[in-house]
Amino acid sequence: MFACFASHILFKRKIIMSPKFSFNTEFVMACVIYSFLKYAKLFSMLIYSRMKKYRTALFIGRFQPLHKGHLYSLTKACEVGERVLVMIAKSNSFKTENDPWHWSIRKKMLMEVVERLGLSKKIIKIFTCPDYPSDQYWLRQVEKRAGKFEVVVTNNEWVAEIMEKAGYPVYRSGLWRRETLEGVKIRKMIREGRGDWVERVPEPVVEILSRSEKDVS
């Protein structure tokens, strides 16, 4: 197979017909190229298979509002888990500066985006969980509401610490374009009536917030 591939490359490049052609040198070069391409493909497949090693991933966020940074993390969650559960945190907090939207609005954002992106079969459950004074009680509520999961996807260190202490692997997806895709900045833009917030969130979120009567306080 190496010989056939090498001969094909050399013939296409008209190297075989060249009077300066050195079969050993050019043949070895072709084999090296072929080997590189082959093993590069195997390496990428190995990396992909290692990332996708969990049956169910749990992705936790407040989604105040759902922005494109969340979409990046959601994509990573879909790579880590064969299926994904999404938890809307702090569902008992709304109409405040940091948590302006009711959980039902946030859930609608998620459902619309998941539907538009064609992820309905991948993201099997979207649920809510309020905050509690006790971290351990909060954890038990998360487990009860989520059901079985094997890995947690989050960039929140408080959540990560609780989950790691409980024995769950935590995948930190990283904060994509943090300087522009930060919830506190986007909420401020909306409060101030600036139009550039629409560039930072998915289109369904723009539509939902534009027609929602629950304005940022």
PDB file of C-alpha atoms in Angstrom:
ATOM      1  CA  MET A   1       0.000   0.000   0.000  1.00  0.00           C
ATOM      2  CA  PHE A   2       2.865   2.357   0.800  1.00  0.00           C
ATOM      3  CA  ALA A   3       4.449   1.584  -2.557  1.00  0.00           C
ATOM      4  CA  CYS A   4       1.239   2.226  -4.517  1.00  0.00           C
ATOM      5  CA  PHE A   5       0.592   5.507  -2.747  1.00  0.00           C
ATOM      6  CA  ALA A   6       4.189   6.618  -3.158  1.00  0.00           C
ATOM      7  CA  SER A   7       4.240   5.739  -6.853  1.00  0.00           C
ATOM      8  CA  HIS A   8       1.006   7.648  -7.387  1.00  0.00           C
ATOM      9  CA  ILE A   9       2.411  10.784  -5.741  1.00  0.00           C
ATOM     10  CA  LEU A  10       5.688  10.575  -7.628  1.00  0.00           C
ATOM     11  CA  PHE A  11       3.951  10.038 -10.971  1.00  0.00           C
ATOM     12  CA  LYS A  12       1.525  12.918 -10.375  1.00  0.00           C
ATOM     13  CA  ARG A  13       4.432  15.208  -9.597  1.00  0.00           C
ATOM     14  CA  LYS A  14       6.341  13.857 -12.663  1.00  0.00           C
ATOM     15  CA  ILE A  15       9.228  13.013 -10.382  1.00  0.00           C
ATOM     16  CA  ILE A  16       9.637   9.486 -11.778  1.00  0.00           C
ATOM     17  CA  MET A  17      10.197  10.868 -15.245  1.00  0.00           C
ATOM     18  CA  SER A  18      12.803  13.356 -14.048  1.00  0.00           C
ATOM     19  CA  PRO A  19      16.431  12.492 -14.899  1.00  0.00           C
ATOM     20  CA  LYS A  20      17.396  13.693 -11.440  1.00  0.00           C
ATOM     21  CA  PHE A  21      14.974  11.275  -9.807  1.00  0.00           C
ATOM     22  CA  SER A  22      16.459   9.303  -6.947  1.00  0.00           C
ATOM     23  CA  PHE A  23      13.983   6.501  -6.206  1.00  0.00           C
ATOM     24  CA  ASN A  24      15.135   5.858  -2.670  1.00  0.00           C
ATOM     25  CA  THR A  25      14.987   9.492  -1.550  1.00  0.00           C
ATOM     26  CA  GLU A  26      11.661  10.353  -3.181  1.00  0.00           C
ATOM     27  CA  PHE A  27      10.085   7.048  -2.218  1.00  0.00           C
ATOM     28  CA  VAL A  28      11.030   7.555   1.414  1.00  0.00           C
ATOM     29  CA  MET A  29       9.662  11.106   1.303  1.00  0.00           C
ATOM     30  CA  ALA A  30       6.339   9.863  -0.054  1.00  0.00           C
ATOM     31  CA  CYS A  31       6.145   7.186   2.618  1.00  0.00           C
ATOM     32  CA  VAL A  32       6.871   9.750   5.305  1.00  0.00           C
ATOM     33  CA  ILE A  33       4.080  12.010   4.008  1.00  0.00           C
ATOM     34  CA  TYR A  34       1.655   9.113   3.890  1.00  0.00           C
ATOM     35  CA  SER A  35       2.602   7.995   7.397  1.00  0.00           C
ATOM     36  CA  PHE A  36       2.212  11.516   8.733  1.00  0.00           C
ATOM     37  CA  LEU A  37      -1.289  11.886   7.266  1.00  0.00           C
ATOM     38  CA  LYS A  38      -2.311   8.448   8.476  1.00  0.00           C
ATOM     39  CA  TYR A  39      -1.138   8.901  12.046  1.00  0.00           C
ATOM     40  CA  ALA A  40      -2.397  12.492  12.246  1.00  0.00           C
ATOM     41  CA  LYS A  41      -5.861  11.147  11.447  1.00  0.00           C
ATOM     42  CA  LEU A  42      -5.500   8.368  14.030  1.00  0.00           C
ATOM     43  CA  PHE A  43      -4.331  10.886  16.627  1.00  0.00           C
ATOM     44  CA  SER A  44      -7.323  13.179  16.023  1.00  0.00           C
ATOM     45  CA  MET A  45      -9.674  10.191  16.270  1.00  0.00           C
ATOM     46  CA  LEU A  46      -8.017   9.176  19.547  1.00  0.00           C
ATOM     47  CA  ILE A  47      -8.418  12.670  21.017  1.00  0.00           C
ATOM     48  CA  TYR A  48     -12.081  12.759  19.955  1.00  0.00           C
ATOM     49  CA  SER A  49     -12.773   9.336  21.436  1.00  0.00           C
ATOM     50  CA  ARG A  50     -11.100  10.304  24.719  1.00  0.00           C
ATOM     51  CA  MET A  51     -13.212  13.448  25.017  1.00  0.00           C
ATOM     52  CA  LYS A  52     -16.417  11.520  24.351  1.00  0.00           C
ATOM     53  CA  LYS A  53     -15.935   9.024  27.143  1.00  0.00           C
ATOM     54  CA  TYR A  54     -18.903   9.833  29.392  1.00  0.00           C
ATOM     55  CA  ARG A  55     -22.432   8.588  28.931  1.00  0.00           C
ATOM     56  CA  THR A  56     -24.131  11.643  30.465  1.00  0.00           C
ATOM     57  CA  ALA A  57     -22.747  15.134  31.077  1.00  0.00           C
ATOM     58  CA  LEU A  58     -24.356  17.735  33.327  1.00  0.00           C
ATOM     59  CA  PHE A  59     -23.953  21.362  32.220  1.00  0.00           C
ATOM     60  CA  ILE A  60     -24.797  23.973  34.875  1.00  0.00           C
ATOM     61  CA  GLY A  61     -25.408  27.685  34.294  1.00  0.00           C
ATOM     62  CA  ARG A  62     -27.597  30.608  35.331  1.00  0.00           C
ATOM     63  CA  PHE A  63     -28.185  31.818  31.754  1.00  0.00           C
ATOM     64  CA  GLN A  64     -28.868  35.443  32.730  1.00  0.00           C
ATOM     65  CA  PRO A  65     -29.163  35.673  29.759  1.00  0.00           C
ATOM     66  CA  LEU A  66     -28.091  32.748  27.579  1.00  0.00           C
ATOM     67  CA  HIS A  67     -25.218  34.149  25.488  1.00  0.00           C
ATOM     68  CA  LYS A  68     -22.712  32.874  22.928  1.00  0.00           C
ATOM     69  CA  GLY A  69     -20.191  31.996  25.622  1.00  0.00           C
ATOM     70  CA  HIS A  70     -22.755  29.551  26.996  1.00  0.00           C
ATOM     71  CA  LEU A  71     -23.122  28.078  23.504  1.00  0.00           C
ATOM     72  CA  TYR A  72     -19.378  27.421  23.403  1.00  0.00           C
ATOM     73  CA  SER A  73     -19.542  25.557  26.723  1.00  0.00           C
ATOM     74  CA  LEU A  74     -22.677  23.720  25.634  1.00  0.00           C
ATOM     75  CA  THR A  75     -20.852  22.538  22.513  1.00  0.00           C
ATOM     76  CA  LYS A  76     -18.007  21.253  24.696  1.00  0.00           C
ATOM     77  CA  ALA A  77     -20.509  19.454  26.917  1.00  0.00           C
ATOM     78  CA  CYS A  78     -21.886  17.726  23.821  1.00  0.00           C
ATOM     79  CA  GLU A  79     -18.355  16.576  22.980  1.00  0.00           C
ATOM     80  CA  VAL A  80     -17.652  15.277  26.487  1.00  0.00           C
ATOM     81  CA  GLY A  81     -20.967  13.461  26.927  1.00  0.00           C
ATOM     82  CA  GLU A  82     -22.941  11.230  24.610  1.00  0.00           C
ATOM     83  CA  ARG A  83     -25.999  12.997  25.995  1.00  0.00           C
ATOM     84  CA  VAL A  84     -26.343  16.181  28.016  1.00  0.00           C
ATOM     85  CA  LEU A  85     -28.447  17.419  30.916  1.00  0.00           C
ATOM     86  CA  VAL A  86     -28.721  21.199  31.335  1.00  0.00           C
ATOM     87  CA  MET A  87     -29.449  22.687  34.747  1.00  0.00           C
ATOM     88  CA  ILE A  88     -30.718  26.238  35.215  1.00  0.00           C
ATOM     89  CA  ALA A  89     -29.174  27.325  38.518  1.00  0.00           C
ATOM     90  CA  LYS A  90     -30.605  29.868  40.976  1.00  0.00           C
ATOM     91  CA  SER A  91     -34.134  29.273  39.741  1.00  0.00           C
ATOM     92  CA  ASN A  92     -35.482  30.950  42.884  1.00  0.00           C
ATOM     93  CA  SER A  93     -33.777  34.262  42.101  1.00  0.00           C
ATOM     94  CA  PHE A  94     -35.128  36.827  39.612  1.00  0.00           C
ATOM     95  CA  LYS A  95     -35.994  40.512  39.243  1.00  0.00           C
ATOM     96  CA  THR A  96     -32.624  41.503  40.671  1.00  0.00           C
ATOM     97  CA  GLU A  97     -29.718  43.213  38.932  1.00  0.00           C
ATOM     98  CA  ASN A  98     -27.697  39.995  38.695  1.00  0.00           C
ATOM     99  CA  ASP A  99     -30.659  37.689  38.094  1.00  0.00           C
ATOM    100  CA  PRO A 100     -33.278  39.663  36.185  1.00  0.00           C
ATOM    101  CA  TRP A 101     -35.121  36.873  34.387  1.00  0.00           C
ATOM    102  CA  HIS A 102     -37.470  34.264  35.792  1.00  0.00           C
ATOM    103  CA  TRP A 103     -36.434  30.639  35.336  1.00  0.00           C
ATOM    104  CA  SER A 104     -39.283  30.110  32.859  1.00  0.00           C
ATOM    105  CA  ILE A 105     -37.820  32.759  30.522  1.00  0.00           C
ATOM    106  CA  ARG A 106     -34.354  31.212  30.831  1.00  0.00           C
ATOM    107  CA  LYS A 107     -35.749  27.774  30.098  1.00  0.00           C
ATOM    108  CA  LYS A 108     -37.503  29.136  27.038  1.00  0.00           C
ATOM    109  CA  MET A 109     -34.208  30.602  25.811  1.00  0.00           C
ATOM    110  CA  LEU A 110     -32.517  27.233  26.160  1.00  0.00           C
ATOM    111  CA  MET A 111     -35.313  25.270  24.531  1.00  0.00           C
ATOM    112  CA  GLU A 112     -35.480  27.624  21.539  1.00  0.00           C
ATOM    113  CA  VAL A 113     -31.708  27.570  21.011  1.00  0.00           C
ATOM    114  CA  VAL A 114     -31.497  23.783  21.372  1.00  0.00           C
ATOM    115  CA  GLU A 115     -34.289  23.392  18.822  1.00  0.00           C
ATOM    116  CA  ARG A 116     -32.731  25.820  16.321  1.00  0.00           C
ATOM    117  CA  LEU A 117     -29.330  24.151  16.586  1.00  0.00           C
ATOM    118  CA  GLY A 118     -30.806  20.679  16.098  1.00  0.00           C
ATOM    119  CA  LEU A 119     -29.572  19.424  19.476  1.00  0.00           C
ATOM    120  CA  SER A 120     -32.890  18.078  20.758  1.00  0.00           C
ATOM    121  CA  LYS A 121     -31.742  14.457  20.578  1.00  0.00           C
ATOM    122  CA  LYS A 122     -28.432  15.259  22.267  1.00  0.00           C
ATOM    123  CA  ILE A 123     -29.715  17.465  25.086  1.00  0.00           C
ATOM    124  CA  ILE A 124     -32.215  15.173  26.728  1.00  0.00           C
ATOM    125  CA  LYS A 125     -33.285  17.260  29.716  1.00  0.00           C
ATOM    126  CA  ILE A 126     -33.458  20.907  30.796  1.00  0.00           C
ATOM    127  CA  PHE A 127     -34.352  21.388  34.452  1.00  0.00           C
ATOM    128  CA  THR A 128     -34.101  23.913  37.271  1.00  0.00           C
ATOM    129  CA  CYS A 129     -32.625  23.974  40.755  1.00  0.00           C
ATOM    130  CA  PRO A 130     -32.854  26.767  43.338  1.00  0.00           C
ATOM    131  CA  ASP A 131     -30.044  27.874  45.602  1.00  0.00           C
ATOM    132  CA  TYR A 132     -29.910  26.653  49.209  1.00  0.00           C
ATOM    133  CA  PRO A 133     -27.867  27.827  52.215  1.00  0.00           C
ATOM    134  CA  SER A 134     -26.329  24.359  52.537  1.00  0.00           C
ATOM    135  CA  ASP A 135     -23.953  23.203  49.792  1.00  0.00           C
ATOM    136  CA  GLN A 136     -24.607  19.571  50.643  1.00  0.00           C
ATOM    137  CA  TYR A 137     -28.365  20.011  50.435  1.00  0.00           C
ATOM    138  CA  TRP A 138     -27.940  21.802  47.108  1.00  0.00           C
ATOM    139  CA  LEU A 139     -25.857  18.880  45.822  1.00  0.00           C
ATOM    140  CA  ARG A 140     -28.487  16.355  46.890  1.00  0.00           C
ATOM    141  CA  GLN A 141     -31.162  18.393  45.123  1.00  0.00           C
ATOM    142  CA  VAL A 142     -29.074  18.537  41.938  1.00  0.00           C
ATOM    143  CA  GLU A 143     -28.595  14.760  41.992  1.00  0.00           C
ATOM    144  CA  LYS A 144     -32.286  14.185  42.664  1.00  0.00           C
ATOM    145  CA  ARG A 145     -33.462  16.478  39.868  1.00  0.00           C
ATOM    146  CA  ALA A 146     -30.819  15.485  37.314  1.00  0.00           C
ATOM    147  CA  GLY A 147     -30.814  11.741  37.751  1.00  0.00           C
ATOM    148  CA  LYS A 148     -27.681   9.848  36.802  1.00  0.00           C
ATOM    149  CA  PHE A 149     -24.719  11.743  35.324  1.00  0.00           C
ATOM    150  CA  GLU A 150     -20.990  10.970  35.103  1.00  0.00           C
ATOM    151  CA  VAL A 151     -19.300  14.333  34.513  1.00  0.00           C
ATOM    152  CA  VAL A 152     -20.037  17.981  35.286  1.00  0.00           C
ATOM    153  CA  VAL A 153     -19.292  20.768  32.793  1.00  0.00           C
ATOM    154  CA  THR A 154     -18.860  24.159  34.465  1.00  0.00           C
ATOM    155  CA  ASN A 155     -16.571  27.177  34.713  1.00  0.00           C
ATOM    156  CA  ASN A 156     -17.881  28.143  38.143  1.00  0.00           C
ATOM    157  CA  GLU A 157     -15.272  27.300  40.776  1.00  0.00           C
ATOM    158  CA  TRP A 158     -17.832  27.043  43.583  1.00  0.00           C
ATOM    159  CA  VAL A 159     -19.799  24.437  41.615  1.00  0.00           C
ATOM    160  CA  ALA A 160     -16.590  22.680  40.560  1.00  0.00           C
ATOM    161  CA  GLU A 161     -15.353  22.412  44.152  1.00  0.00           C
ATOM    162  CA  ILE A 162     -18.635  20.935  45.410  1.00  0.00           C
ATOM    163  CA  MET A 163     -18.794  18.408  42.592  1.00  0.00           C
ATOM    164  CA  GLU A 164     -15.152  17.346  42.880  1.00  0.00           C
ATOM    165  CA  LYS A 165     -15.525  16.826  46.630  1.00  0.00           C
ATOM    166  CA  ALA A 166     -18.518  14.613  45.861  1.00  0.00           C
ATOM    167  CA  GLY A 167     -16.342  12.524  43.528  1.00  0.00           C
ATOM    168  CA  TYR A 168     -17.572  13.779  40.157  1.00  0.00           C
ATOM    169  CA  PRO A 169     -15.113  14.539  37.356  1.00  0.00           C
ATOM    170  CA  VAL A 170     -15.338  18.215  36.368  1.00  0.00           C
ATOM    171  CA  TYR A 171     -14.656  19.457  32.843  1.00  0.00           C
ATOM    172  CA  ARG A 172     -13.833  23.161  32.643  1.00  0.00           C
ATOM    173  CA  SER A 173     -14.672  24.211  29.117  1.00  0.00           C
ATOM    174  CA  GLY A 174     -12.972  27.596  29.438  1.00  0.00           C
ATOM    175  CA  LEU A 175     -14.453  31.072  29.021  1.00  0.00           C
ATOM    176  CA  TRP A 176     -14.663  31.904  25.327  1.00  0.00           C
ATOM    177  CA  ARG A 177     -14.244  35.620  24.493  1.00  0.00           C
ATOM    178  CA  ARG A 178     -14.699  36.489  28.146  1.00  0.00           C
ATOM    179  CA  GLU A 179     -13.927  40.175  27.566  1.00  0.00           C
ATOM    180  CA  THR A 180     -17.131  40.602  25.520  1.00  0.00           C
ATOM    181  CA  LEU A 181     -19.245  37.579  26.449  1.00  0.00           C
ATOM    182  CA  GLU A 182     -19.686  38.239  30.140  1.00  0.00           C
ATOM    183  CA  GLY A 183     -23.171  38.131  31.619  1.00  0.00           C
ATOM    184  CA  VAL A 184     -22.735  41.198  33.831  1.00  0.00           C
ATOM    185  CA  LYS A 185     -21.678  43.312  30.831  1.00  0.00           C
ATOM    186  CA  ILE A 186     -24.522  42.049  28.645  1.00  0.00           C
ATOM    187  CA  ARG A 187     -27.098  42.743  31.367  1.00  0.00           C
ATOM    188  CA  LYS A 188     -25.742  46.274  31.736  1.00  0.00           C
ATOM    189  CA  MET A 189     -26.044  46.850  27.984  1.00  0.00           C
ATOM    190  CA  ILE A 190     -29.681  45.759  28.077  1.00  0.00           C
ATOM    191  CA  ARG A 191     -30.464  47.961  31.101  1.00  0.00           C
ATOM    192  CA  GLU A 192     -28.892  50.965  29.413  1.00  0.00           C
ATOM    193  CA  GLY A 193     -30.773  50.349  26.174  1.00  0.00           C
ATOM    194  CA  ARG A 194     -27.631  49.738  24.118  1.00  0.00           C
ATOM    195  CA  GLY A 195     -28.217  47.767  20.945  1.00  0.00           C
ATOM    196  CA  ASP A 196     -24.869  45.960  20.811  1.00  0.00           C
ATOM    197  CA  TRP A 197     -26.042  43.274  23.264  1.00  0.00           C
ATOM    198  CA  VAL A 198     -27.855  41.531  20.401  1.00  0.00           C
ATOM    199  CA  GLU A 199     -24.498  40.579  18.840  1.00  0.00           C
ATOM    200  CA  ARG A 200     -23.541  38.663  21.964  1.00  0.00           C
ATOM    201  CA  VAL A 201     -26.527  36.344  22.271  1.00  0.00           C
ATOM    202  CA  PRO A 202     -28.142  33.796  19.918  1.00  0.00           C
ATOM    203  CA  GLU A 203     -30.970  35.066  17.709  1.00  0.00           C
ATOM    204  CA  PRO A 204     -33.740  33.183  19.585  1.00  0.00           C
ATOM    205  CA  VAL A 205     -32.668  34.932  22.802  1.00  0.00           C
ATOM    206  CA  VAL A 206     -32.968  38.337  21.128  1.00  0.00           C
ATOM    207  CA  GLU A 207     -36.492  37.446  20.010  1.00  0.00           C
ATOM    208  CA  ILE A 208     -37.543  36.169  23.445  1.00  0.00           C
ATOM    209  CA  LEU A 209     -36.140  39.107  25.415  1.00  0.00           C
ATOM    210  CA  SER A 210     -37.488  41.637  22.932  1.00  0.00           C
ATOM    211  CA  ARG A 211     -41.043  40.443  23.409  1.00  0.00           C
ATOM    212  CA  SER A 212     -40.722  39.640  27.110  1.00  0.00           C
ATOM    213  CA  GLU A 213     -42.380  41.988  29.574  1.00  0.00           C
ATOM    214  CA  LYS A 214     -39.856  41.023  32.265  1.00  0.00           C
ATOM    215  CA  ASP A 215     -37.402  43.861  31.789  1.00  0.00           C
ATOM    216  CA  VAL A 216     -34.115  44.170  33.590  1.00  0.00           C
ATOM    217  CA  SER A 217     -34.698  46.064  36.822  1.00  0.00           C
TER     218      SER A 217
END
